[in-house]
């Protein structure tokens, strides 16, 4: 579960990106974060995986109290999260297979387990026949599939996605959404910041709208309402 109470984030330059966010997301939910550019979506997402510390308030992710958490605990928090970005962020010198395997190697999983799990997740995202390709030999949609496979390989309870379809055409975006939907159906919480109006309207889920650092609407089965 994710819980925020009166979360305020002020950057060192004085910009207050989050102005008192109250929010609860239960295990297994799917929540979009929408809102105009600069409204605080990325900041909110970054606070969840402790890329940014909040200035005040309460922020809890699963069993972790992020306000009280020490630096040493951050990797353990991140093991419970899968994170996907707009620009994929694959390691360019590693193949698709190696990119996914690396996420398991760093937490010292056994080699046999790595082998079978990597093949399992690459098959799940439909890339079994391209495991030896390097990122620059894959299309944008294929790179995002690898990134998703990497994000879920350690079975996170929460998948965090910041504009995952931002660099993809509409058909490819739908294919990526179908994969994210399947992950959500396995009881993984999904939190997805997006500008993609047609996706929000087509794959209907909870919609959290942020404007100027404030949560201005929270709809259980929302559509895309704000004007950009
Ligand atoms: P969004 O993701 O909705 O586009 P952001 O969370 O990126 O919004 O930004 C919210 C506000 O915080 C903007 O005014 C942005 O310029 C500012 N901001 C974002 N990141 C930083 C940072 N690292 N340092 C200072 N200001 C930042
Ligand atoms: P996104 O495409 O996810 O909205 P942004 O363009 O908001 O990302 O931010 C890109 C990077 O620049 C982030 O690391 C963010 O923290 C940083 N950033 C954004 N706005 C500012 C700002 N006003 N001052 C300093 N850094 C910023």
PDB file of C-alpha atoms and ligand atoms in Angstrom:
ATOM      1  CA  UNK A   1       0.000   0.000   0.000  1.00  0.00           C
ATOM      2  CA  UNK A   2       1.042   3.563  -0.673  1.00  0.00           C
ATOM      3  CA  UNK A   3       0.035   6.384   1.601  1.00  0.00           C
ATOM      4  CA  UNK A   4       0.833  10.095   1.462  1.00  0.00           C
ATOM      5  CA  UNK A   5      -0.319  12.642   4.012  1.00  0.00           C
ATOM      6  CA  UNK A   6       0.183  16.336   3.444  1.00  0.00           C
ATOM      7  CA  UNK A   7       3.293  15.728   1.367  1.00  0.00           C
ATOM      8  CA  UNK A   8       5.200  18.859   0.471  1.00  0.00           C
ATOM      9  CA  UNK A   9       8.207  18.929  -1.822  1.00  0.00           C
ATOM     10  CA  UNK A  10      10.252  22.065  -2.110  1.00  0.00           C
ATOM     11  CA  UNK A  11      13.290  21.963  -4.395  1.00  0.00           C
ATOM     12  CA  UNK A  12      16.485  23.760  -3.370  1.00  0.00           C
ATOM     13  CA  UNK A  13      15.754  26.479  -5.949  1.00  0.00           C
ATOM     14  CA  UNK A  14      12.577  27.361  -4.050  1.00  0.00           C
ATOM     15  CA  UNK A  15      10.072  25.740  -6.420  1.00  0.00           C
ATOM     16  CA  UNK A  16       7.352  23.967  -4.442  1.00  0.00           C
ATOM     17  CA  UNK A  17       6.477  21.054  -6.721  1.00  0.00           C
ATOM     18  CA  UNK A  18       4.085  19.293  -4.326  1.00  0.00           C
ATOM     19  CA  UNK A  19       1.862  21.464  -2.142  1.00  0.00           C
ATOM     20  CA  UNK A  20       0.232  19.049   0.283  1.00  0.00           C
ATOM     21  CA  UNK A  21      -0.670  15.757  -1.370  1.00  0.00           C
ATOM     22  CA  UNK A  22      -3.006  13.318   0.429  1.00  0.00           C
ATOM     23  CA  UNK A  23      -3.364   9.973  -1.234  1.00  0.00           C
ATOM     24  CA  UNK A  24      -3.886   6.280  -0.586  1.00  0.00           C
ATOM     25  CA  UNK A  25      -3.352   3.534  -3.141  1.00  0.00           C
ATOM     26  CA  UNK A  26      -4.203  -0.052  -2.184  1.00  0.00           C
ATOM     27  CA  UNK A  27      -2.300  -3.137  -3.284  1.00  0.00           C
ATOM     28  CA  UNK A  28      -3.363  -4.201  -6.775  1.00  0.00           C
ATOM     29  CA  UNK A  29      -4.835  -0.853  -7.813  1.00  0.00           C
ATOM     30  CA  UNK A  30      -4.058   0.861 -11.107  1.00  0.00           C
ATOM     31  CA  UNK A  31      -3.795   4.638 -10.834  1.00  0.00           C
ATOM     32  CA  UNK A  32      -2.920   7.142 -13.531  1.00  0.00           C
ATOM     33  CA  UNK A  33      -1.323  10.433 -12.615  1.00  0.00           C
ATOM     34  CA  UNK A  34      -2.301  13.080 -15.143  1.00  0.00           C
ATOM     35  CA  UNK A  35      -1.908  16.827 -15.312  1.00  0.00           C
ATOM     36  CA  UNK A  36      -0.231  19.561 -17.314  1.00  0.00           C
ATOM     37  CA  UNK A  37       3.511  19.683 -17.864  1.00  0.00           C
ATOM     38  CA  UNK A  38       5.253  21.033 -14.767  1.00  0.00           C
ATOM     39  CA  UNK A  39       2.364  20.142 -12.435  1.00  0.00           C
ATOM     40  CA  UNK A  40       4.438  17.769 -10.296  1.00  0.00           C
ATOM     41  CA  UNK A  41       3.779  14.316 -11.770  1.00  0.00           C
ATOM     42  CA  UNK A  42       7.434  13.310 -12.087  1.00  0.00           C
ATOM     43  CA  UNK A  43       8.223  14.762  -8.694  1.00  0.00           C
ATOM     44  CA  UNK A  44       5.451  12.707  -7.108  1.00  0.00           C
ATOM     45  CA  UNK A  45       6.702   9.568  -8.825  1.00  0.00           C
ATOM     46  CA  UNK A  46      10.305  10.235  -7.834  1.00  0.00           C
ATOM     47  CA  UNK A  47       9.329  10.607  -4.184  1.00  0.00           C
ATOM     48  CA  UNK A  48       7.842   7.083  -4.254  1.00  0.00           C
ATOM     49  CA  UNK A  49      11.149   5.428  -5.112  1.00  0.00           C
ATOM     50  CA  UNK A  50      13.146   7.861  -3.034  1.00  0.00           C
ATOM     51  CA  UNK A  51      14.868   9.544  -5.947  1.00  0.00           C
ATOM     52  CA  UNK A  52      13.671  12.744  -4.289  1.00  0.00           C
ATOM     53  CA  UNK A  53      13.121  13.218  -0.571  1.00  0.00           C
ATOM     54  CA  UNK A  54      10.006  15.071   0.467  1.00  0.00           C
ATOM     55  CA  UNK A  55      10.278  18.219   2.551  1.00  0.00           C
ATOM     56  CA  UNK A  56       7.485  17.401   4.997  1.00  0.00           C
ATOM     57  CA  UNK A  57       4.500  15.142   5.487  1.00  0.00           C
ATOM     58  CA  UNK A  58       4.143  11.390   5.702  1.00  0.00           C
ATOM     59  CA  UNK A  59       4.984   9.019   2.902  1.00  0.00           C
ATOM     60  CA  UNK A  60       4.713   5.256   3.250  1.00  0.00           C
ATOM     61  CA  UNK A  61       5.373   2.609   0.620  1.00  0.00           C
ATOM     62  CA  UNK A  62       4.596  -0.947   1.749  1.00  0.00           C
ATOM     63  CA  UNK A  63       6.352  -1.381   5.095  1.00  0.00           C
ATOM     64  CA  UNK A  64       8.663   1.586   4.560  1.00  0.00           C
ATOM     65  CA  UNK A  65       8.283   5.011   6.130  1.00  0.00           C
ATOM     66  CA  UNK A  66      10.180   7.085   3.601  1.00  0.00           C
ATOM     67  CA  UNK A  67      10.604  10.063   5.932  1.00  0.00           C
ATOM     68  CA  UNK A  68      12.435   7.954   8.504  1.00  0.00           C
ATOM     69  CA  UNK A  69      14.240   5.689   6.144  1.00  0.00           C
ATOM     70  CA  UNK A  70      18.035   5.557   6.183  1.00  0.00           C
ATOM     71  CA  UNK A  71      20.176   5.656   3.080  1.00  0.00           C
ATOM     72  CA  UNK A  72      21.035   1.988   3.582  1.00  0.00           C
ATOM     73  CA  UNK A  73      17.392   0.951   3.384  1.00  0.00           C
ATOM     74  CA  UNK A  74      16.761   2.561  -0.015  1.00  0.00           C
ATOM     75  CA  UNK A  75      17.907  -0.474  -2.062  1.00  0.00           C
ATOM     76  CA  UNK A  76      15.477  -2.671  -0.108  1.00  0.00           C
ATOM     77  CA  UNK A  77      12.596  -0.312  -0.851  1.00  0.00           C
ATOM     78  CA  UNK A  78      13.562  -0.373  -4.520  1.00  0.00           C
ATOM     79  CA  UNK A  79      13.502  -4.164  -4.619  1.00  0.00           C
ATOM     80  CA  UNK A  80       9.783  -3.944  -4.043  1.00  0.00           C
ATOM     81  CA  UNK A  81       9.353  -1.549  -6.949  1.00  0.00           C
ATOM     82  CA  UNK A  82       9.657  -1.925 -10.693  1.00  0.00           C
ATOM     83  CA  UNK A  83      10.332   1.327 -12.507  1.00  0.00           C
ATOM     84  CA  UNK A  84       9.824   2.122 -16.183  1.00  0.00           C
ATOM     85  CA  UNK A  85      10.698   5.388 -17.936  1.00  0.00           C
ATOM     86  CA  UNK A  86       9.763   7.152 -21.145  1.00  0.00           C
ATOM     87  CA  UNK A  87      13.314   6.801 -22.491  1.00  0.00           C
ATOM     88  CA  UNK A  88      13.665   3.072 -21.576  1.00  0.00           C
ATOM     89  CA  UNK A  89      17.080   3.491 -19.885  1.00  0.00           C
ATOM     90  CA  UNK A  90      18.514   0.164 -20.964  1.00  0.00           C
ATOM     91  CA  UNK A  91      22.220  -0.494 -20.637  1.00  0.00           C
ATOM     92  CA  UNK A  92      23.474  -0.054 -24.231  1.00  0.00           C
ATOM     93  CA  UNK A  93      26.319  -2.564 -24.075  1.00  0.00           C
ATOM     94  CA  UNK A  94      24.147  -5.375 -22.762  1.00  0.00           C
ATOM     95  CA  UNK A  95      21.765  -7.532 -24.787  1.00  0.00           C
ATOM     96  CA  UNK A  96      18.052  -7.739 -23.989  1.00  0.00           C
ATOM     97  CA  UNK A  97      18.737 -10.899 -22.020  1.00  0.00           C
ATOM     98  CA  UNK A  98      21.660  -9.346 -20.134  1.00  0.00           C
ATOM     99  CA  UNK A  99      19.722  -6.184 -19.301  1.00  0.00           C
ATOM    100  CA  UNK A 100      17.072  -8.250 -17.553  1.00  0.00           C
ATOM    101  CA  UNK A 101      19.525 -10.683 -15.966  1.00  0.00           C
ATOM    102  CA  UNK A 102      21.559  -7.809 -14.561  1.00  0.00           C
ATOM    103  CA  UNK A 103      18.622  -6.733 -12.390  1.00  0.00           C
ATOM    104  CA  UNK A 104      18.697 -10.166 -10.767  1.00  0.00           C
ATOM    105  CA  UNK A 105      22.481 -10.448 -10.582  1.00  0.00           C
ATOM    106  CA  UNK A 106      22.801  -7.274  -8.530  1.00  0.00           C
ATOM    107  CA  UNK A 107      20.604  -8.781  -5.847  1.00  0.00           C
ATOM    108  CA  UNK A 108      22.548 -12.024  -6.019  1.00  0.00           C
ATOM    109  CA  UNK A 109      19.925 -14.425  -7.261  1.00  0.00           C
ATOM    110  CA  UNK A 110      21.149 -17.921  -8.090  1.00  0.00           C
ATOM    111  CA  UNK A 111      22.278 -18.418 -11.732  1.00  0.00           C
ATOM    112  CA  UNK A 112      19.699 -21.164 -12.404  1.00  0.00           C
ATOM    113  CA  UNK A 113      16.934 -18.976 -11.083  1.00  0.00           C
ATOM    114  CA  UNK A 114      18.124 -16.047 -13.196  1.00  0.00           C
ATOM    115  CA  UNK A 115      18.149 -18.111 -16.362  1.00  0.00           C
ATOM    116  CA  UNK A 116      14.628 -19.416 -16.021  1.00  0.00           C
ATOM    117  CA  UNK A 117      13.107 -16.183 -14.760  1.00  0.00           C
ATOM    118  CA  UNK A 118      14.720 -14.021 -17.473  1.00  0.00           C
ATOM    119  CA  UNK A 119      13.366 -16.309 -20.182  1.00  0.00           C
ATOM    120  CA  UNK A 120       9.965 -16.316 -18.493  1.00  0.00           C
ATOM    121  CA  UNK A 121       9.651 -12.517 -18.382  1.00  0.00           C
ATOM    122  CA  UNK A 122      11.063 -12.012 -21.880  1.00  0.00           C
ATOM    123  CA  UNK A 123       8.515 -14.505 -23.139  1.00  0.00           C
ATOM    124  CA  UNK A 124       5.782 -12.708 -21.242  1.00  0.00           C
ATOM    125  CA  UNK A 125       6.579  -9.435 -23.031  1.00  0.00           C
ATOM    126  CA  UNK A 126       6.825 -11.225 -26.387  1.00  0.00           C
ATOM    127  CA  UNK A 127      10.570 -10.905 -26.958  1.00  0.00           C
ATOM    128  CA  UNK A 128      11.729 -14.489 -26.699  1.00  0.00           C
ATOM    129  CA  UNK A 129      13.128 -14.429 -30.229  1.00  0.00           C
ATOM    130  CA  UNK A 130      15.168 -11.248 -29.663  1.00  0.00           C
ATOM    131  CA  UNK A 131      17.015 -11.997 -26.453  1.00  0.00           C
ATOM    132  CA  UNK A 132      20.438 -11.564 -28.061  1.00  0.00           C
ATOM    133  CA  UNK A 133      19.737  -8.159 -29.555  1.00  0.00           C
ATOM    134  CA  UNK A 134      21.326  -4.997 -28.224  1.00  0.00           C
ATOM    135  CA  UNK A 135      19.065  -2.020 -27.433  1.00  0.00           C
ATOM    136  CA  UNK A 136      20.095  -0.185 -30.627  1.00  0.00           C
ATOM    137  CA  UNK A 137      18.972  -3.217 -32.629  1.00  0.00           C
ATOM    138  CA  UNK A 138      15.467  -3.012 -31.184  1.00  0.00           C
ATOM    139  CA  UNK A 139      12.543  -0.714 -31.974  1.00  0.00           C
ATOM    140  CA  UNK A 140      11.285   1.701 -29.316  1.00  0.00           C
ATOM    141  CA  UNK A 141       8.405  -0.618 -28.461  1.00  0.00           C
ATOM    142  CA  UNK A 142      10.769  -3.573 -28.162  1.00  0.00           C
ATOM    143  CA  UNK A 143      13.133  -1.593 -25.939  1.00  0.00           C
ATOM    144  CA  UNK A 144      10.222  -0.698 -23.689  1.00  0.00           C
ATOM    145  CA  UNK A 145       9.264  -4.379 -23.508  1.00  0.00           C
ATOM    146  CA  UNK A 146      12.788  -5.170 -22.318  1.00  0.00           C
ATOM    147  CA  UNK A 147      12.551  -2.359 -19.781  1.00  0.00           C
ATOM    148  CA  UNK A 148       9.248  -3.749 -18.499  1.00  0.00           C
ATOM    149  CA  UNK A 149      10.692  -7.265 -18.334  1.00  0.00           C
ATOM    150  CA  UNK A 150      13.595  -5.888 -16.319  1.00  0.00           C
ATOM    151  CA  UNK A 151      11.217  -3.990 -14.037  1.00  0.00           C
ATOM    152  CA  UNK A 152       9.150  -7.059 -13.151  1.00  0.00           C
ATOM    153  CA  UNK A 153      11.803  -9.742 -13.084  1.00  0.00           C
ATOM    154  CA  UNK A 154      12.213  -9.528  -9.305  1.00  0.00           C
ATOM    155  CA  UNK A 155       8.418  -9.646  -8.815  1.00  0.00           C
ATOM    156  CA  UNK A 156       7.872  -6.160  -7.417  1.00  0.00           C
ATOM    157  CA  UNK A 157       4.598  -5.406  -5.655  1.00  0.00           C
ATOM    158  CA  UNK A 158       4.411  -2.007  -7.355  1.00  0.00           C
ATOM    159  CA  UNK A 159       5.155  -1.009 -10.951  1.00  0.00           C
ATOM    160  CA  UNK A 160       5.909   2.689 -11.360  1.00  0.00           C
ATOM    161  CA  UNK A 161       5.846   4.073 -14.892  1.00  0.00           C
ATOM    162  CA  UNK A 162       6.676   7.648 -15.869  1.00  0.00           C
ATOM    163  CA  UNK A 163       5.248   8.325 -19.351  1.00  0.00           C
ATOM    164  CA  UNK A 164       5.976   4.778 -20.556  1.00  0.00           C
ATOM    165  CA  UNK A 165       4.338   5.407 -23.934  1.00  0.00           C
ATOM    166  CA  UNK A 166       5.746   8.900 -24.387  1.00  0.00           C
ATOM    167  CA  UNK A 167       8.124   7.886 -27.193  1.00  0.00           C
ATOM    168  CA  UNK A 168       5.868   5.342 -28.883  1.00  0.00           C
ATOM    169  CA  UNK A 169       3.307   5.439 -31.686  1.00  0.00           C
ATOM    170  CA  UNK A 170      -0.361   4.654 -30.881  1.00  0.00           C
ATOM    171  CA  UNK A 171      -0.315   0.974 -31.900  1.00  0.00           C
ATOM    172  CA  UNK A 172       2.906   0.299 -30.027  1.00  0.00           C
ATOM    173  CA  UNK A 173       1.532   2.209 -27.027  1.00  0.00           C
ATOM    174  CA  UNK A 174      -1.478  -0.101 -26.956  1.00  0.00           C
ATOM    175  CA  UNK A 175       0.777  -3.158 -27.046  1.00  0.00           C
ATOM    176  CA  UNK A 176       2.731  -1.790 -24.088  1.00  0.00           C
ATOM    177  CA  UNK A 177      -0.514  -1.058 -22.247  1.00  0.00           C
ATOM    178  CA  UNK A 178      -1.726  -4.617 -22.826  1.00  0.00           C
ATOM    179  CA  UNK A 179       1.429  -5.847 -21.101  1.00  0.00           C
ATOM    180  CA  UNK A 180       1.041  -3.406 -18.202  1.00  0.00           C
ATOM    181  CA  UNK A 181      -2.601  -4.480 -17.841  1.00  0.00           C
ATOM    182  CA  UNK A 182      -1.551  -8.113 -17.560  1.00  0.00           C
ATOM    183  CA  UNK A 183       0.984  -7.222 -14.886  1.00  0.00           C
ATOM    184  CA  UNK A 184      -1.725  -5.355 -12.970  1.00  0.00           C
ATOM    185  CA  UNK A 185      -4.046  -8.357 -13.244  1.00  0.00           C
ATOM    186  CA  UNK A 186      -1.450 -10.345 -11.327  1.00  0.00           C
ATOM    187  CA  UNK A 187      -2.110  -8.039  -8.361  1.00  0.00           C
ATOM    188  CA  UNK A 188       0.834  -5.719  -8.998  1.00  0.00           C
ATOM    189  CA  UNK A 189      -0.055  -2.126  -8.156  1.00  0.00           C
ATOM    190  CA  UNK A 190       0.478   0.154 -11.173  1.00  0.00           C
ATOM    191  CA  UNK A 191       1.152   3.868 -10.883  1.00  0.00           C
ATOM    192  CA  UNK A 192       1.536   5.532 -14.236  1.00  0.00           C
ATOM    193  CA  UNK A 193       2.127   9.189 -15.035  1.00  0.00           C
ATOM    194  CA  UNK A 194       0.916   9.976 -18.529  1.00  0.00           C
ATOM    195  CA  UNK A 195      -0.128  12.601 -21.030  1.00  0.00           C
ATOM    196  CA  UNK A 196      -1.707  10.012 -23.266  1.00  0.00           C
ATOM    197  CA  UNK A 197      -5.363  10.922 -23.391  1.00  0.00           C
ATOM    198  CA  UNK A 198      -6.485   8.051 -25.595  1.00  0.00           C
ATOM    199  CA  UNK A 199      -4.863   5.490 -23.322  1.00  0.00           C
ATOM    200  CA  UNK A 200      -6.448   6.907 -20.179  1.00  0.00           C
ATOM    201  CA  UNK A 201      -9.831   6.820 -21.884  1.00  0.00           C
ATOM    202  CA  UNK A 202      -9.357   3.371 -23.383  1.00  0.00           C
ATOM    203  CA  UNK A 203      -7.811   1.508 -20.433  1.00  0.00           C
ATOM    204  CA  UNK A 204     -10.100   2.789 -17.726  1.00  0.00           C
ATOM    205  CA  UNK A 205      -8.672   3.041 -14.196  1.00  0.00           C
ATOM    206  CA  UNK A 206      -8.420   5.429 -11.296  1.00  0.00           C
ATOM    207  CA  UNK A 207      -7.283   8.883 -12.423  1.00  0.00           C
ATOM    208  CA  UNK A 208      -5.422  11.266 -10.127  1.00  0.00           C
ATOM    209  CA  UNK A 209      -5.164  14.749 -11.593  1.00  0.00           C
ATOM    210  CA  UNK A 210      -2.412  17.063 -10.401  1.00  0.00           C
ATOM    211  CA  UNK A 211      -2.342  20.770 -11.086  1.00  0.00           C
ATOM    212  CA  UNK A 212       0.327  23.117  -9.760  1.00  0.00           C
ATOM    213  CA  UNK A 213       1.419  20.620  -7.123  1.00  0.00           C
ATOM    214  CA  UNK A 214      -2.087  19.879  -5.849  1.00  0.00           C
ATOM    215  CA  UNK A 215      -4.290  16.843  -6.295  1.00  0.00           C
ATOM    216  CA  UNK A 216      -7.363  18.466  -7.839  1.00  0.00           C
ATOM    217  CA  UNK A 217      -9.320  15.344  -8.695  1.00  0.00           C
ATOM    218  CA  UNK A 218      -9.383  11.643  -7.858  1.00  0.00           C
ATOM    219  CA  UNK A 219     -11.775   9.564  -9.941  1.00  0.00           C
ATOM    220  CA  UNK A 220     -12.355   5.866  -9.399  1.00  0.00           C
ATOM    221  CA  UNK A 221     -12.951   5.106 -13.072  1.00  0.00           C
ATOM    222  CA  UNK A 222     -11.856   8.299 -14.642  1.00  0.00           C
ATOM    223  CA  UNK A 223     -11.299   9.756 -18.035  1.00  0.00           C
ATOM    224  CA  UNK A 224      -8.879  12.410 -19.133  1.00  0.00           C
ATOM    225  CA  UNK A 225     -10.459  15.719 -18.202  1.00  0.00           C
ATOM    226  CA  UNK A 226      -7.942  18.490 -17.747  1.00  0.00           C
ATOM    227  CA  UNK A 227      -7.037  20.852 -20.560  1.00  0.00           C
ATOM    228  CA  UNK A 228      -3.346  20.948 -21.444  1.00  0.00           C
TER     229      UNK A 228
HETATM  230  P1  LIG B   1       5.677  17.151 -14.444  1.00  0.00           P
HETATM  231  O1  LIG B   1       6.268  15.802 -14.279  1.00  0.00           O
HETATM  232  O2  LIG B   1       4.215  17.213 -14.138  1.00  0.00           O
HETATM  233  O3  LIG B   1       6.011  17.781 -15.766  1.00  0.00           O
HETATM  234  P2  LIG B   1       7.707  17.946 -12.531  1.00  0.00           P
HETATM  235  O4  LIG B   1       7.472  17.155 -11.314  1.00  0.00           O
HETATM  236  O5  LIG B   1       8.789  17.532 -13.454  1.00  0.00           O
HETATM  237  O6  LIG B   1       6.321  18.103 -13.327  1.00  0.00           O
HETATM  238  O7  LIG B   1       7.974  19.467 -12.125  1.00  0.00           O
HETATM  239  C1  LIG B   1       7.180  20.168 -11.187  1.00  0.00           C
HETATM  240  C2  LIG B   1       7.828  21.497 -10.913  1.00  0.00           C
HETATM  241  O8  LIG B   1       9.043  21.285 -10.209  1.00  0.00           O
HETATM  242  C3  LIG B   1       8.190  22.278 -12.169  1.00  0.00           C
HETATM  243  O9  LIG B   1       8.042  23.639 -11.865  1.00  0.00           O
HETATM  244  C4  LIG B   1       9.645  21.907 -12.384  1.00  0.00           C
HETATM  245  O10 LIG B   1      10.334  22.920 -13.079  1.00  0.00           O
HETATM  246  C5  LIG B   1      10.147  21.778 -10.958  1.00  0.00           C
HETATM  247  N1  LIG B   1      11.254  20.822 -10.830  1.00  0.00           N
HETATM  248  C6  LIG B   1      11.249  19.519 -11.226  1.00  0.00           C
HETATM  249  N2  LIG B   1      12.412  18.945 -10.931  1.00  0.00           N
HETATM  250  C7  LIG B   1      13.169  19.884 -10.333  1.00  0.00           C
HETATM  251  C8  LIG B   1      14.491  19.891  -9.777  1.00  0.00           C
HETATM  252  N3  LIG B   1      15.258  18.821  -9.782  1.00  0.00           N
HETATM  253  N4  LIG B   1      14.936  21.051  -9.256  1.00  0.00           N
HETATM  254  C9  LIG B   1      14.167  22.140  -9.235  1.00  0.00           C
HETATM  255  N5  LIG B   1      12.917  22.208  -9.718  1.00  0.00           N
HETATM  256  C10 LIG B   1      12.425  21.085 -10.262  1.00  0.00           C
HETATM  257  P1  LIG B   2       9.742  14.682 -17.294  1.00  0.00           P
HETATM  258  O1  LIG B   2      10.020  14.568 -18.760  1.00  0.00           O
HETATM  259  O2  LIG B   2       9.641  13.368 -16.590  1.00  0.00           O
HETATM  260  O3  LIG B   2       8.606  15.619 -16.948  1.00  0.00           O
HETATM  261  P2  LIG B   2      11.392  16.833 -16.547  1.00  0.00           P
HETATM  262  O4  LIG B   2      11.599  17.382 -17.917  1.00  0.00           O
HETATM  263  O5  LIG B   2      10.407  17.476 -15.629  1.00  0.00           O
HETATM  264  O6  LIG B   2      11.061  15.290 -16.657  1.00  0.00           O
HETATM  265  O7  LIG B   2      12.762  16.777 -15.789  1.00  0.00           O
HETATM  266  C1  LIG B   2      13.923  16.257 -16.375  1.00  0.00           C
HETATM  267  C2  LIG B   2      15.033  16.373 -15.351  1.00  0.00           C
HETATM  268  O8  LIG B   2      15.315  17.741 -15.083  1.00  0.00           O
HETATM  269  C3  LIG B   2      14.640  15.750 -14.019  1.00  0.00           C
HETATM  270  O9  LIG B   2      15.750  15.125 -13.448  1.00  0.00           O
HETATM  271  C4  LIG B   2      14.175  16.917 -13.188  1.00  0.00           C
HETATM  272  O10 LIG B   2      14.365  16.672 -11.811  1.00  0.00           O
HETATM  273  C5  LIG B   2      15.066  18.038 -13.708  1.00  0.00           C
HETATM  274  N1  LIG B   2      14.382  19.338 -13.661  1.00  0.00           N
HETATM  275  C6  LIG B   2      13.153  19.657 -14.115  1.00  0.00           C
HETATM  276  N2  LIG B   2      12.855  20.926 -13.896  1.00  0.00           N
HETATM  277  C7  LIG B   2      13.934  21.463 -13.286  1.00  0.00           C
HETATM  278  C8  LIG B   2      14.256  22.759 -12.801  1.00  0.00           C
HETATM  279  N3  LIG B   2      13.403  23.776 -12.860  1.00  0.00           N
HETATM  280  N4  LIG B   2      15.460  22.950 -12.230  1.00  0.00           N
HETATM  281  C9  LIG B   2      16.325  21.945 -12.141  1.00  0.00           C
HETATM  282  N5  LIG B   2      16.097  20.688 -12.589  1.00  0.00           N
HETATM  283  C10 LIG B   2      14.903  20.453 -13.148  1.00  0.00           C
END
